[in-house]
Short mmCIF file of C-alpha atoms in Angstrom, two decimals:
data_model
loop_
_atom_site.label_atom_id
_atom_site.label_comp_id
_atom_site.label_asym_id
_atom_site.label_seq_id
_atom_site.Cartn_x
_atom_site.Cartn_y
_atom_site.Cartn_z
CA UNK A 1 -63.50 107.46 56.18
CA UNK A 2 -64.95 105.61 58.37
CA UNK A 3 -62.16 102.64 58.49
CA UNK A 4 -60.15 105.33 59.06
CA UNK A 5 -61.84 107.13 62.01
CA UNK A 6 -62.11 103.35 63.03
CA UNK A 7 -57.77 103.10 63.10
CA UNK A 8 -57.73 106.59 64.34
CA UNK A 9 -59.92 105.38 67.11
CA UNK A 10 -58.08 101.95 67.72
CA UNK A 11 -54.68 104.44 68.22
CA UNK A 12 -56.00 106.51 70.54
CA UNK A 13 -57.12 103.28 72.95
CA UNK A 14 -53.52 101.80 72.18
CA UNK A 15 -52.04 105.11 73.49
CA UNK A 16 -54.08 105.48 76.39
CA UNK A 17 -53.70 101.79 77.77
CA UNK A 18 -50.01 101.74 77.28
CA UNK A 19 -49.81 105.73 79.10
CA UNK A 20 -51.96 103.89 81.88
CA UNK A 21 -50.16 100.72 81.98
CA UNK A 22 -46.96 103.29 82.06
CA UNK A 23 -48.38 105.64 84.82
CA UNK A 24 -49.05 102.65 87.04
CA UNK A 25 -45.89 101.62 86.79
CA UNK A 26 -44.49 105.14 87.41
CA UNK A 27 -46.48 105.32 90.83
CA UNK A 28 -45.94 102.23 92.19
CA UNK A 29 -49.32 101.67 93.63
CA UNK A 30 -47.76 98.58 95.29
CA UNK A 31 -44.23 99.81 96.14
CA UNK A 32 -43.73 100.86 99.60
CA UNK A 33 -41.61 103.27 99.89
CA UNK A 34 -40.08 104.59 103.34
CA UNK A 35 -38.04 107.80 103.55
CA UNK A 36 -34.94 107.78 106.22
CA UNK A 37 -34.06 110.93 107.74
CA UNK A 38 -30.23 110.97 108.53
CA UNK A 39 -27.38 112.99 109.65
CA UNK A 40 -24.63 111.82 106.53
CA UNK A 41 -24.53 115.17 104.94
CA UNK A 42 -20.73 115.31 105.03
CA UNK A 43 -18.42 112.72 102.20
CA UNK A 44 -17.24 110.79 105.01
CA UNK A 45 -16.03 107.23 104.29
CA UNK A 46 -19.38 105.55 106.99
CA UNK A 47 -21.74 107.86 105.39
CA UNK A 48 -20.66 106.28 101.91
CA UNK A 49 -20.95 102.78 103.04
CA UNK A 50 -24.61 103.55 104.77
CA UNK A 51 -25.80 105.49 101.02
CA UNK A 52 -24.11 102.25 98.81
CA UNK A 53 -26.66 99.74 100.96
CA UNK A 54 -29.24 102.03 100.86
CA UNK A 55 -28.83 101.63 97.25
CA UNK A 56 -27.97 98.28 96.73
CA UNK A 57 -31.66 97.79 98.74
CA UNK A 58 -33.33 99.38 96.39
CA UNK A 59 -32.36 97.58 93.85
CA UNK A 60 -32.66 94.00 95.52
CA UNK A 61 -36.24 95.33 96.56
CA UNK A 62 -38.26 95.64 93.80
CA UNK A 63 -41.48 96.71 95.95
CA UNK A 64 -39.81 98.35 98.68
CA UNK A 65 -38.43 101.79 98.34
CA UNK A 66 -36.21 103.81 101.19
CA UNK A 67 -35.68 107.24 99.83
CA UNK A 68 -32.74 109.06 101.92
CA UNK A 69 -32.81 112.23 103.37
CA UNK A 70 -30.10 114.70 104.62
CA UNK A 71 -30.12 117.15 107.51
CA UNK A 72 -27.22 118.58 108.46
CA UNK A 73 -26.29 117.12 111.45
CA UNK A 74 -26.05 121.01 113.33
CA UNK A 75 -29.67 120.96 112.64
CA UNK A 76 -30.66 117.01 112.57
CA UNK A 77 -31.79 116.38 116.61
CA UNK A 78 -33.07 119.75 116.13
CA UNK A 79 -35.44 119.18 113.37
CA UNK A 80 -35.81 115.52 115.09
CA UNK A 81 -37.39 116.97 118.38
CA UNK A 82 -39.77 118.91 116.73
CA UNK A 83 -40.99 116.59 114.51
CA UNK A 84 -41.01 114.36 117.27
CA UNK A 85 -43.41 116.75 119.85
CA UNK A 86 -45.42 117.99 116.48
CA UNK A 87 -45.89 113.90 116.33
CA UNK A 88 -44.96 114.57 112.37
CA UNK A 89 -41.89 112.31 112.23
CA UNK A 90 -40.55 110.48 109.30
CA UNK A 91 -40.87 106.35 108.32
CA UNK A 92 -37.58 106.27 109.82
CA UNK A 93 -34.98 107.94 112.07
CA UNK A 94 -31.74 108.03 112.49
CA UNK A 95 -31.04 108.15 116.18
CA UNK A 96 -28.63 108.08 119.25
CA UNK A 97 -28.30 106.39 122.59
CA UNK A 98 -29.28 106.96 126.59
CA UNK A 99 -30.10 111.03 127.43
CA UNK A 100 -30.66 111.52 123.13
CA UNK A 101 -33.26 108.66 122.52
CA UNK A 102 -35.21 108.45 126.07
CA UNK A 103 -37.77 111.47 125.64
CA UNK A 104 -38.37 109.92 122.11
CA UNK A 105 -39.52 106.71 124.12
CA UNK A 106 -41.49 108.97 126.46
CA UNK A 107 -43.01 110.57 123.70
CA UNK A 108 -44.38 107.02 122.20
CA UNK A 109 -42.73 107.91 118.83
CA UNK A 110 -40.64 105.18 118.53
CA UNK A 111 -41.76 101.40 117.67
CA UNK A 112 -40.48 98.24 119.20
CA UNK A 113 -37.58 95.84 117.45
CA UNK A 114 -38.04 93.40 119.75
CA UNK A 115 -40.37 91.26 117.11
CA UNK A 116 -37.04 91.62 114.73
CA UNK A 117 -34.39 90.71 117.65
CA UNK A 118 -33.23 87.15 117.84
CA UNK A 119 -31.35 87.94 114.33
CA UNK A 120 -29.00 90.37 116.09
CA UNK A 121 -29.03 88.81 120.10
CA UNK A 122 -26.18 86.36 119.35
CA UNK A 123 -24.20 88.91 116.63
CA UNK A 124 -23.41 91.83 119.55
CA UNK A 125 -22.44 92.40 123.12
CA UNK A 126 -25.97 92.80 125.36
CA UNK A 127 -23.88 95.28 126.96
CA UNK A 128 -23.86 96.78 124.13
CA UNK A 129 -27.46 96.75 122.46
CA UNK A 130 -28.79 97.96 125.90
CA UNK A 131 -27.41 101.81 125.05
CA UNK A 132 -30.88 101.49 122.66
CA UNK A 133 -32.91 99.33 125.14
CA UNK A 134 -35.06 101.11 127.52
CA UNK A 135 -37.74 98.90 129.84
CA UNK A 136 -36.75 95.75 128.21
CA UNK A 137 -37.84 96.82 124.85
CA UNK A 138 -34.89 98.03 121.87
CA UNK A 139 -35.12 100.76 119.77
CA UNK A 140 -32.72 101.14 117.02
CA UNK A 141 -28.73 98.30 116.36
CA UNK A 142 -25.78 99.78 116.20
CA UNK A 143 -23.63 100.81 112.89
CA UNK A 144 -20.24 101.83 114.92
CA UNK A 145 -19.16 102.53 118.56
CA UNK A 146 -17.17 105.51 119.71
CA UNK A 147 -15.16 103.90 121.73
CA UNK A 148 -13.90 107.30 123.56
CA UNK A 149 -10.66 106.31 125.48
CA UNK A 150 -7.43 104.70 124.57
CA UNK A 151 -4.23 104.39 124.66
CA UNK A 152 -2.20 104.81 121.30
CA UNK A 153 1.79 104.20 122.23
CA UNK A 154 4.83 103.91 119.94
CA UNK A 155 7.12 100.70 120.47
CA UNK A 156 10.01 100.91 120.04
CA UNK A 157 10.43 104.34 122.26
CA UNK A 158 8.27 102.06 125.07
CA UNK A 159 11.19 99.42 124.29
CA UNK A 160 14.02 102.33 125.06
CA UNK A 161 12.49 102.45 128.16
CA UNK A 162 12.78 98.79 128.95
CA UNK A 163 9.21 98.33 128.26
CA UNK A 164 7.91 95.43 125.22
CA UNK A 165 4.22 95.01 126.54
CA UNK A 166 2.26 97.54 128.11
CA UNK A 167 1.76 98.40 131.76
CA UNK A 168 -1.44 96.14 132.35
CA UNK A 169 -1.63 98.78 136.42
CA UNK A 170 -1.48 101.79 137.67
CA UNK A 171 1.53 102.05 139.73
CA UNK A 172 3.90 100.41 136.17
CA UNK A 173 2.52 102.35 134.34
CA UNK A 174 3.74 105.36 136.89
CA UNK A 175 6.95 103.60 136.91
CA UNK A 176 6.79 103.76 132.64
CA UNK A 177 6.22 107.17 132.07
CA UNK A 178 9.13 107.71 135.30
CA UNK A 179 11.62 105.32 132.61
CA UNK A 180 10.71 107.51 130.07
CA UNK A 181 11.52 110.58 131.65
CA UNK A 182 14.96 109.82 132.44
CA UNK A 183 15.58 108.59 129.05
CA UNK A 184 14.91 112.68 127.89
CA UNK A 185 11.26 111.19 126.40
CA UNK A 186 8.35 112.88 126.91
CA UNK A 187 5.46 110.34 127.40
CA UNK A 188 2.40 111.35 126.68
CA UNK A 189 1.28 113.86 123.91
CA UNK A 190 -1.45 115.86 125.60
CA UNK A 191 -3.81 119.12 124.15
CA UNK A 192 -6.23 120.18 126.17
CA UNK A 193 -6.47 124.07 124.98
CA UNK A 194 -9.77 122.78 124.32
CA UNK A 195 -9.86 122.35 128.28
CA UNK A 196 -12.09 118.89 127.20
CA UNK A 197 -9.19 116.42 126.57
CA UNK A 198 -8.74 116.04 130.54
CA UNK A 199 -12.45 115.50 131.29
CA UNK A 200 -13.53 113.57 128.25
CA UNK A 201 -10.90 110.74 127.71
CA UNK A 202 -8.97 110.87 130.93
CA UNK A 203 -11.21 111.40 133.59
CA UNK A 204 -14.30 109.36 131.86
CA UNK A 205 -12.35 106.45 132.11
CA UNK A 206 -10.09 107.19 134.85
CA UNK A 207 -13.61 107.78 137.17
CA UNK A 208 -14.81 104.75 136.36
CA UNK A 209 -11.89 102.18 136.90
CA UNK A 210 -12.38 104.01 140.06
CA UNK A 211 -16.13 104.26 141.26
CA UNK A 212 -17.49 101.08 138.78
CA UNK A 213 -19.76 102.94 135.93
CA UNK A 214 -23.36 103.60 138.03
CA UNK A 215 -21.33 106.01 140.54
CA UNK A 216 -21.84 108.74 137.74
CA UNK A 217 -25.80 108.14 137.42
CA UNK A 218 -26.35 107.72 140.43
CA UNK A 219 -25.20 111.01 141.96
CA UNK A 220 -26.66 113.13 139.15
CA UNK A 221 -29.43 111.63 140.70
CA UNK A 222 -28.66 112.44 144.14
CA UNK A 223 -28.21 108.94 146.24
CA UNK A 224 -23.67 110.12 145.53
CA UNK A 225 -21.83 113.34 146.03
CA UNK A 226 -18.71 114.69 143.92
CA UNK A 227 -17.09 114.42 147.48
CA UNK A 228 -17.18 111.07 147.52
CA UNK A 229 -13.61 109.53 147.90
CA UNK A 230 -13.23 107.89 145.10
CA UNK A 231 -14.15 110.31 142.45
CA UNK A 232 -10.99 112.44 144.86
CA UNK A 233 -9.07 109.96 144.12
CA UNK A 234 -9.52 109.84 140.21
CA UNK A 235 -9.09 113.54 140.39
CA UNK A 236 -6.35 113.32 141.61
CA UNK A 237 -4.36 111.03 139.21
CA UNK A 238 -3.89 114.21 137.07
CA UNK A 239 -2.90 115.94 139.10
CA UNK A 240 -0.19 112.51 140.00
CA UNK A 241 0.90 112.74 136.32
CA UNK A 242 0.99 116.55 135.90
CA UNK A 243 3.89 116.02 138.60
CA UNK A 244 5.48 113.47 137.30
CA UNK A 245 6.05 115.42 134.18
CA UNK A 246 3.85 112.76 132.00
CA UNK A 247 2.86 115.10 129.61
CA UNK A 248 4.24 118.18 127.14
CA UNK A 249 4.48 121.47 128.50
CA UNK A 250 2.52 123.20 126.30
CA UNK A 251 -0.36 120.64 127.03
CA UNK A 252 -3.26 123.40 127.43
CA UNK A 253 -2.11 125.65 124.99
CA UNK A 254 -1.70 123.27 122.31
CA UNK A 255 -5.33 121.55 120.67
CA UNK A 256 -5.57 117.82 120.57
CA UNK A 257 -5.14 117.75 116.26
CA UNK A 258 -1.61 119.17 117.32
CA UNK A 259 -0.62 116.84 120.07
CA UNK A 260 -1.48 114.19 118.29
CA UNK A 261 0.84 115.23 115.01
CA UNK A 262 3.42 115.77 118.21
CA UNK A 263 3.52 112.09 118.53
CA UNK A 264 2.41 110.56 115.17
CA UNK A 265 6.25 112.21 114.64
CA UNK A 266 7.61 109.92 117.24
CA UNK A 267 8.28 113.00 119.04
CA UNK A 268 6.04 111.26 122.00
CA UNK A 269 5.54 107.82 123.12
CA UNK A 270 2.45 107.68 123.89
CA UNK A 271 -0.97 109.86 123.59
CA UNK A 272 -4.55 109.05 124.95
CA UNK A 273 -7.50 110.06 122.67
CA UNK A 274 -11.09 108.01 121.25
CA UNK A 275 -11.54 105.57 118.18
CA UNK A 276 -11.62 109.11 116.23
CA UNK A 277 -7.79 108.62 115.94
CA UNK A 278 -7.52 105.83 114.36
CA UNK A 279 -8.07 106.56 111.32
CA UNK A 280 -5.74 109.81 111.07
CA UNK A 281 -3.03 108.05 112.84
CA UNK A 282 -2.86 104.72 110.01
CA UNK A 283 -2.88 107.56 107.67
CA UNK A 284 -0.25 110.00 109.18
CA UNK A 285 2.69 106.89 110.64
CA UNK A 286 5.28 106.03 108.93
CA UNK A 287 5.47 102.51 110.30
CA UNK A 288 1.66 101.53 111.61
CA UNK A 289 3.01 97.90 113.33
CA UNK A 290 5.32 99.91 115.26
CA UNK A 291 1.93 101.52 116.77
CA UNK A 292 0.26 99.86 119.96
CA UNK A 293 -2.76 99.81 121.21
CA UNK A 294 -4.21 99.36 124.88
CA UNK A 295 -7.01 100.18 127.34
CA UNK A 296 -5.83 102.10 130.39
CA UNK A 297 -4.96 100.29 132.76
CA UNK A 298 -6.16 98.74 136.73
CA UNK A 299 -6.33 101.60 139.47
CA UNK A 300 -7.67 98.74 142.11
CA UNK A 301 -10.94 100.46 142.35
CA UNK A 302 -14.25 98.90 142.04
CA UNK A 303 -15.01 99.89 138.60
CA UNK A 304 -14.85 96.56 135.87
CA UNK A 305 -11.30 96.66 133.82
CA UNK A 306 -12.74 94.91 130.24
CA UNK A 307 -14.70 98.28 130.51
CA UNK A 308 -14.23 100.87 127.27
CA UNK A 309 -15.28 104.45 127.89
CA UNK A 310 -17.22 105.17 124.59
CA UNK A 311 -21.50 104.40 123.37
CA UNK A 312 -22.80 103.09 120.70
CA UNK A 313 -23.16 104.93 117.43
CA UNK A 314 -26.02 106.52 115.78
CA UNK A 315 -29.11 104.38 115.01
CA UNK A 316 -32.36 103.78 112.89
CA UNK A 317 -35.03 103.72 114.92
CA UNK A 318 -38.91 103.39 113.40
CA UNK A 319 -41.90 106.19 113.94
CA UNK A 320 -44.50 103.90 115.96
CA UNK A 321 -47.22 105.16 114.02
CA UNK A 322 -46.58 103.37 110.67
CA UNK A 323 -49.27 100.87 109.58
CA UNK A 324 -48.55 97.20 109.77
CA UNK A 325 -47.38 96.85 105.56
CA UNK A 326 -44.61 99.75 106.72
CA UNK A 327 -43.67 98.00 109.69
CA UNK A 328 -42.86 94.80 107.83
CA UNK A 329 -41.18 96.38 105.42
CA UNK A 330 -38.80 98.17 107.80
CA UNK A 331 -38.18 95.77 109.05
CA UNK A 332 -37.67 93.56 105.77
CA UNK A 333 -34.54 96.88 104.96
CA UNK A 334 -33.30 96.85 108.47
CA UNK A 335 -32.75 92.83 108.72
CA UNK A 336 -30.87 93.88 105.63
CA UNK A 337 -28.76 97.04 106.41
CA UNK A 338 -27.54 96.02 109.68
CA UNK A 339 -25.94 92.97 108.50
CA UNK A 340 -21.88 91.85 108.12
CA UNK A 341 -22.22 93.49 104.95
CA UNK A 342 -22.16 96.90 106.44
CA UNK A 343 -20.01 96.17 109.72
CA UNK A 344 -17.09 94.76 107.37
CA UNK A 345 -17.40 97.58 105.08
CA UNK A 346 -16.68 99.76 108.16
CA UNK A 347 -14.04 97.83 109.50
CA UNK A 348 -12.32 99.17 106.03
CA UNK A 349 -12.81 102.17 106.70
CA UNK A 350 -11.21 101.86 110.75
CA UNK A 351 -14.77 101.80 112.43
CA UNK A 352 -15.01 100.68 115.38
CA UNK A 353 -17.45 98.48 114.94
CA UNK A 354 -20.48 96.05 117.76
CA UNK A 355 -20.10 92.75 116.06
CA UNK A 356 -16.76 90.15 115.82
CA UNK A 357 -16.17 89.68 112.64
CA UNK A 358 -12.75 87.68 111.52
CA UNK A 359 -10.38 90.21 110.39
CA UNK A 360 -7.53 89.01 107.77
CA UNK A 361 -3.76 90.39 108.06
CA UNK A 362 -4.65 93.49 105.64
CA UNK A 363 -6.83 94.93 108.78
CA UNK A 364 -4.05 97.69 111.05
CA UNK A 365 -2.72 95.68 114.20
CA UNK A 366 -4.79 98.63 116.35
CA UNK A 367 -7.94 98.19 114.93
CA UNK A 368 -8.23 95.06 116.09
CA UNK A 369 -7.37 95.72 119.30
CA UNK A 370 -9.86 98.73 119.96
CA UNK A 371 -12.50 96.43 118.25
CA UNK A 372 -11.61 93.67 120.80
CA UNK A 373 -11.92 96.25 123.84
CA UNK A 374 -15.44 96.94 122.58
CA UNK A 375 -16.70 93.40 122.43
CA UNK A 376 -14.86 93.26 126.70
CA UNK A 377 -17.22 94.42 129.22
CA UNK A 378 -19.67 96.21 127.59
CA UNK A 379 -19.60 100.65 127.57
CA UNK A 380 -19.26 102.81 130.37
CA UNK A 381 -19.95 106.67 130.27
CA UNK A 382 -18.43 109.34 129.10
CA UNK A 383 -18.61 111.99 131.70
CA UNK A 384 -19.51 115.46 129.26
CA UNK A 385 -22.25 113.10 127.62
CA UNK A 386 -24.14 112.59 130.67
CA UNK A 387 -23.21 116.39 132.53
CA UNK A 388 -25.70 119.96 132.08
CA UNK A 389 -23.39 122.87 130.60
CA UNK A 390 -22.91 123.88 133.76
CA UNK A 391 -21.01 120.33 135.54
CA UNK A 392 -19.34 120.11 132.54
CA UNK A 393 -17.62 123.79 132.90
CA UNK A 394 -16.82 123.54 135.90
CA UNK A 395 -14.98 120.19 135.50
CA UNK A 396 -13.17 120.86 132.62
CA UNK A 397 -11.78 124.10 134.17
CA UNK A 398 -10.96 122.76 137.14
CA UNK A 399 -9.09 120.15 135.02
CA UNK A 400 -6.86 122.74 134.25
CA UNK A 401 -6.24 124.25 137.43
CA UNK A 402 -5.25 121.53 138.54
CA UNK A 403 -2.14 120.93 136.40
CA UNK A 404 -1.78 124.12 136.72
CA UNK A 405 -1.59 123.92 140.27
CA UNK A 406 -4.53 126.49 140.60
CA UNK A 407 -6.45 123.69 142.34
CA UNK A 408 -6.46 120.53 144.11
CA UNK A 409 -9.02 117.35 143.49
CA UNK A 410 -10.48 117.60 146.95
CA UNK A 411 -11.58 121.49 145.35
CA UNK A 412 -12.41 120.43 142.25
CA UNK A 413 -14.79 117.74 143.92
CA UNK A 414 -16.72 119.94 145.86
CA UNK A 415 -16.54 122.71 143.74
CA UNK A 416 -18.81 120.30 141.48
CA UNK A 417 -20.72 119.41 143.80
CA UNK A 418 -22.06 122.61 145.16
CA UNK A 419 -22.77 123.25 141.32
CA UNK A 420 -24.91 120.27 141.20
CA UNK A 421 -26.85 121.50 144.60
CA UNK A 422 -26.80 124.65 143.53
CA UNK A 423 -28.62 123.64 139.71
CA UNK A 424 -30.45 120.31 140.41
#
């Protein structure tokens, strides 16, 4: 009996030790866990890329585990601001540049990435990185770039009008438009039913060409005025294009997707949109090689003709309250995440990336062009990303009124300045 008792006791001890060992292994007492909030809830190619790279990181790094917590986009930023105010942010979280990240920096919620920036300083142009820089401190790395003002064109239809290359000046662009209308070809497909395309896609770029990129911020700070002659000239371009019959007659009653379909079907020579249109155009057009891409032409103004309107895409920021151990783990993760693998996979998903990559013949021509534009002279501001909702309504409605002959460019500029002064 004593022997049996000793055997039973031994078995209990053995199982107890095994259980303890198993508990220690599963609890991961030496493993560092980092939670990352994001808005990757939709089944989109780029979201799949992000999740796959995190899964690979977890497989290759046994001492660090990244936990993904996805929140629908419509709720995400509200939750982020609320949690930031209560100092209850997770270890890492997705952010966006400019006015959307500044409050987090001012609230001391973000950790500077300066200690690890050597990894990207020669890969990503400074003009793009600065979207996430505040007072010399870098707070996130962009995964992609959203360009908002690209001119897609049908090479065959331009050839019918006598053009083998796209015009580089506004005067020559107007001559192309006239040549197309003479051939009974609608020059530009525009769907302004939602009233934002003329402002966001057209005026953001045209105004920057006339005024330079500092003008918008200076005007919103009271140093300049919307009645500035340069801005009025930018608004006048919409009036001139309308009078040249550059657009389809139903421009204010169809939406952007319908306008894009007109272009894809070969019914218009051009379509002006952002990089969001690259994927749909490549998916639906019969001959992708027949589609060219061009930046807005030179209007003879003060802006940098190499700049493109847009913004750096979402990046991952770190909580300023991370322990030293978690900081090091988070830095290790960011260096792994923002690597060539990420950018190559995004490019294959027809996403514009902020780095120069070798592109073989499998990469569509318009995607190559868009990527080259992004590397050019940096990013210019998009108007509706900077204006107040009130001013955005004024310019959106005003531009539509210009196309209907109900308002002059000068009147719209004066109306915008009055609205600014009333609400400042």
